[in-house]
mmCIF file of C-alpha atoms in Angstrom:
data_model
loop_
_atom_site.group_PDB
_atom_site.id
_atom_site.type_symbol
_atom_site.label_atom_id
_atom_site.label_comp_id
_atom_site.label_asym_id
_atom_site.label_seq_id
_atom_site.Cartn_x
_atom_site.Cartn_y
_atom_site.Cartn_z
ATOM 1 C CA UNK H 29 -13.922 -17.822 -4.728
ATOM 2 C CA UNK H 30 -16.098 -15.705 -2.435
ATOM 3 C CA UNK H 31 -16.255 -11.989 -3.060
ATOM 4 C CA UNK H 32 -16.657 -9.523 -0.222
ATOM 5 C CA UNK H 33 -17.114 -5.821 -0.717
ATOM 6 C CA UNK H 34 -16.742 -3.392 2.168
ATOM 7 C CA UNK H 35 -17.714 0.235 1.949
ATOM 8 C CA UNK H 36 -17.102 2.824 4.632
ATOM 9 C CA UNK H 37 -18.213 6.394 4.075
ATOM 10 C CA UNK H 38 -17.288 9.515 5.981
ATOM 11 C CA UNK H 39 -20.124 11.522 7.473
ATOM 12 C CA UNK H 40 -21.069 14.758 5.746
ATOM 13 C CA UNK H 41 -18.530 17.479 6.402
ATOM 14 C CA UNK H 42 -15.663 15.089 7.107
ATOM 15 C CA UNK H 43 -12.703 15.060 4.778
ATOM 16 C CA UNK H 44 -10.031 12.782 3.435
ATOM 17 C CA UNK H 45 -8.449 12.193 6.841
ATOM 18 C CA UNK H 46 -11.731 10.813 8.193
ATOM 19 C CA UNK H 47 -12.064 8.408 5.284
ATOM 20 C CA UNK H 48 -8.551 7.057 5.888
ATOM 21 C CA UNK H 49 -9.092 6.909 9.673
ATOM 22 C CA UNK H 50 -12.050 4.573 9.138
ATOM 23 C CA UNK H 51 -9.717 2.041 7.530
ATOM 24 C CA UNK H 52 -6.887 2.221 10.115
ATOM 25 C CA UNK H 53 -8.235 -0.339 12.610
ATOM 26 C CA UNK H 54 -9.399 -2.914 10.019
ATOM 27 C CA UNK H 55 -6.038 -2.740 8.211
ATOM 28 C CA UNK H 56 -3.932 -2.749 11.390
ATOM 29 C CA UNK H 57 -5.772 -5.777 12.758
ATOM 30 C CA UNK H 58 -5.949 -7.765 9.544
ATOM 31 C CA UNK H 59 -4.356 -11.196 9.201
ATOM 32 C CA UNK H 60 -3.861 -10.434 5.492
ATOM 33 C CA UNK H 61 -0.838 -8.501 4.246
ATOM 34 C CA UNK H 62 -2.447 -5.108 3.615
ATOM 35 C CA UNK H 63 -1.344 -1.496 3.528
ATOM 36 C CA UNK H 64 -3.222 1.806 3.711
ATOM 37 C CA UNK H 65 -1.744 4.941 2.115
ATOM 38 C CA UNK H 66 -3.151 8.462 2.181
ATOM 39 C CA UNK H 67 -3.451 10.588 -0.974
ATOM 40 C CA UNK H 68 0.220 11.629 -0.672
ATOM 41 C CA UNK H 69 1.545 8.066 -0.446
ATOM 42 C CA UNK H 70 2.123 8.282 3.314
ATOM 43 C CA UNK H 71 1.673 5.033 5.239
ATOM 44 C CA UNK H 72 -1.368 5.382 7.493
ATOM 45 C CA UNK H 73 -1.760 1.738 8.568
ATOM 46 C CA UNK H 74 -0.250 -1.659 7.873
ATOM 47 C CA UNK H 75 -0.932 -5.180 9.059
ATOM 48 C CA UNK H 76 1.753 -7.145 10.924
ATOM 49 C CA UNK H 77 2.058 -9.625 8.037
ATOM 50 C CA UNK H 78 2.491 -6.741 5.568
ATOM 51 C CA UNK H 79 5.285 -5.224 7.648
ATOM 52 C CA UNK H 80 7.056 -8.589 7.792
ATOM 53 C CA UNK H 81 6.596 -9.231 4.067
ATOM 54 C CA UNK H 82 7.817 -5.781 2.994
ATOM 55 C CA UNK H 83 10.532 -5.522 5.647
ATOM 56 C CA UNK H 84 8.975 -2.448 7.259
ATOM 57 C CA UNK H 85 9.650 -1.488 10.899
ATOM 58 C CA UNK H 86 6.962 -2.266 13.488
ATOM 59 C CA UNK H 87 6.380 1.435 14.214
ATOM 60 C CA UNK H 88 5.998 2.443 10.546
ATOM 61 C CA UNK H 89 2.348 3.453 11.073
ATOM 62 C CA UNK H 90 3.373 6.075 13.642
ATOM 63 C CA UNK H 91 6.274 7.419 11.556
ATOM 64 C CA UNK H 92 3.921 8.882 8.896
ATOM 65 C CA UNK H 93 6.495 8.505 6.121
ATOM 66 C CA UNK H 94 5.931 7.964 2.447
ATOM 67 C CA UNK H 95 6.106 4.375 1.271
ATOM 68 C CA UNK H 96 8.987 5.160 -1.077
ATOM 69 C CA UNK H 97 10.828 7.457 1.364
ATOM 70 C CA UNK H 98 13.637 4.975 1.973
ATOM 71 C CA UNK H 99 11.366 2.530 3.791
ATOM 72 C CA UNK H 100 10.912 0.060 0.968
ATOM 73 C CA UNK H 101 13.750 -1.296 -1.167
ATOM 74 C CA UNK H 102 12.215 -2.063 -4.553
ATOM 75 C CA UNK H 103 14.155 -4.188 -7.025
ATOM 76 C CA UNK H 104 13.913 -4.627 -10.761
ATOM 77 C CA UNK H 105 13.226 -7.983 -12.381
ATOM 78 C CA UNK H 106 16.547 -8.033 -14.254
ATOM 79 C CA UNK H 107 19.157 -10.695 -13.527
ATOM 80 C CA UNK H 108 21.213 -8.268 -11.427
ATOM 81 C CA UNK H 109 18.277 -7.360 -9.155
ATOM 82 C CA UNK H 110 19.257 -3.701 -9.249
ATOM 83 C CA UNK H 111 17.312 -1.011 -7.421
ATOM 84 C CA UNK H 112 14.161 -0.043 -9.305
ATOM 85 C CA UNK H 113 14.472 3.323 -11.119
ATOM 86 C CA UNK H 114 12.287 6.154 -9.778
ATOM 87 C CA UNK H 115 10.121 6.320 -12.911
ATOM 88 C CA UNK H 116 9.174 2.656 -12.336
ATOM 89 C CA UNK H 117 8.692 3.087 -8.585
ATOM 90 C CA UNK H 118 5.809 5.459 -9.306
ATOM 91 C CA UNK H 119 4.076 2.627 -11.181
ATOM 92 C CA UNK H 120 3.849 0.105 -8.323
ATOM 93 C CA UNK H 121 0.189 -0.770 -7.592
ATOM 94 C CA UNK H 122 -0.265 1.178 -4.299
ATOM 95 C CA UNK H 123 0.950 4.401 -5.946
ATOM 96 C CA UNK H 124 -0.653 3.708 -9.328
ATOM 97 C CA UNK H 125 -4.084 3.424 -7.670
ATOM 98 C CA UNK H 126 -3.537 6.873 -6.129
ATOM 99 C CA UNK H 127 -2.471 8.381 -9.437
ATOM 100 C CA UNK H 128 -5.152 6.877 -11.681
ATOM 101 C CA UNK H 129 -8.060 6.482 -9.283
ATOM 102 C CA UNK H 130 -8.518 2.952 -10.622
ATOM 103 C CA UNK H 131 -7.772 -0.583 -9.492
ATOM 104 C CA UNK H 132 -4.092 -1.471 -10.012
ATOM 105 C CA UNK H 133 -2.438 -4.871 -9.999
ATOM 106 C CA UNK H 134 1.074 -6.067 -10.676
ATOM 107 C CA UNK H 135 4.158 -7.880 -9.510
ATOM 108 C CA UNK H 136 6.892 -6.186 -7.544
ATOM 109 C CA UNK H 137 10.181 -7.279 -6.051
ATOM 110 C CA UNK H 138 11.350 -6.092 -2.664
ATOM 111 C CA UNK H 139 14.454 -6.711 -0.635
ATOM 112 C CA UNK H 140 13.463 -7.517 2.924
ATOM 113 C CA UNK H 141 16.072 -8.784 5.383
ATOM 114 C CA UNK H 142 18.550 -8.981 2.497
ATOM 115 C CA UNK H 143 16.473 -11.525 0.569
ATOM 116 C CA UNK H 144 14.623 -10.582 -2.634
ATOM 117 C CA UNK H 145 10.915 -11.435 -2.656
ATOM 118 C CA UNK H 146 8.462 -11.334 -5.521
ATOM 119 C CA UNK H 147 4.999 -10.171 -4.521
ATOM 120 C CA UNK H 148 1.653 -9.982 -6.255
ATOM 121 C CA UNK H 149 0.032 -6.671 -5.316
ATOM 122 C CA UNK H 150 -3.480 -5.406 -5.879
ATOM 123 C CA UNK H 151 -4.506 -1.900 -4.864
ATOM 124 C CA UNK H 152 -7.791 -0.074 -4.907
ATOM 125 C CA UNK H 153 -8.215 3.672 -4.573
ATOM 126 C CA UNK H 154 -10.257 5.021 -1.669
ATOM 127 C CA UNK H 155 -12.592 7.839 -2.563
ATOM 128 C CA UNK H 156 -13.849 10.684 -0.410
ATOM 129 C CA UNK H 157 -16.630 12.142 -2.487
ATOM 130 C CA UNK H 158 -15.199 12.622 -5.962
ATOM 131 C CA UNK H 159 -11.505 12.710 -5.009
ATOM 132 C CA UNK H 160 -9.009 9.935 -4.326
ATOM 133 C CA UNK H 161 -8.031 10.139 -0.651
ATOM 134 C CA UNK H 162 -5.916 7.011 -0.342
ATOM 135 C CA UNK H 163 -5.270 3.478 -1.496
ATOM 136 C CA UNK H 164 -5.729 0.082 0.094
ATOM 137 C CA UNK H 165 -3.321 -2.622 -1.079
ATOM 138 C CA UNK H 166 -3.068 -6.361 -0.519
ATOM 139 C CA UNK H 167 0.086 -8.415 -1.081
ATOM 140 C CA UNK H 168 0.761 -12.105 -1.651
ATOM 141 C CA UNK H 169 4.092 -13.869 -2.054
ATOM 142 C CA UNK H 170 4.612 -15.531 -5.424
#
């Protein structure tokens, strides 16, 4: 499997917002299901396939809402498919990468269009200097 690494750095004097802005166009135009969050978990950019997969509205990038602010319905893996408790929501890969500053991977279940979907998610933190300024996540249906 080929491996591609992309690195974009903000110019000196630019902050976290500049680092995230550099990723907006690549994420928004990607054919892959990907999502860009800022350091506070606010959706900055998402690809069309990501919005469809997660059941997010088309204008979610302009809304500037947190991923878990009622936009995403996360489900547990139990037989009843109940709503995921808040303490587990904070452990989904996009948010875990923000919290730990390390690569995060895991399965998650979402309810999109009334149908539960299991997704494989991998998220990497984005760094601006020494601080985590966002996370970039990729999703694949299982």
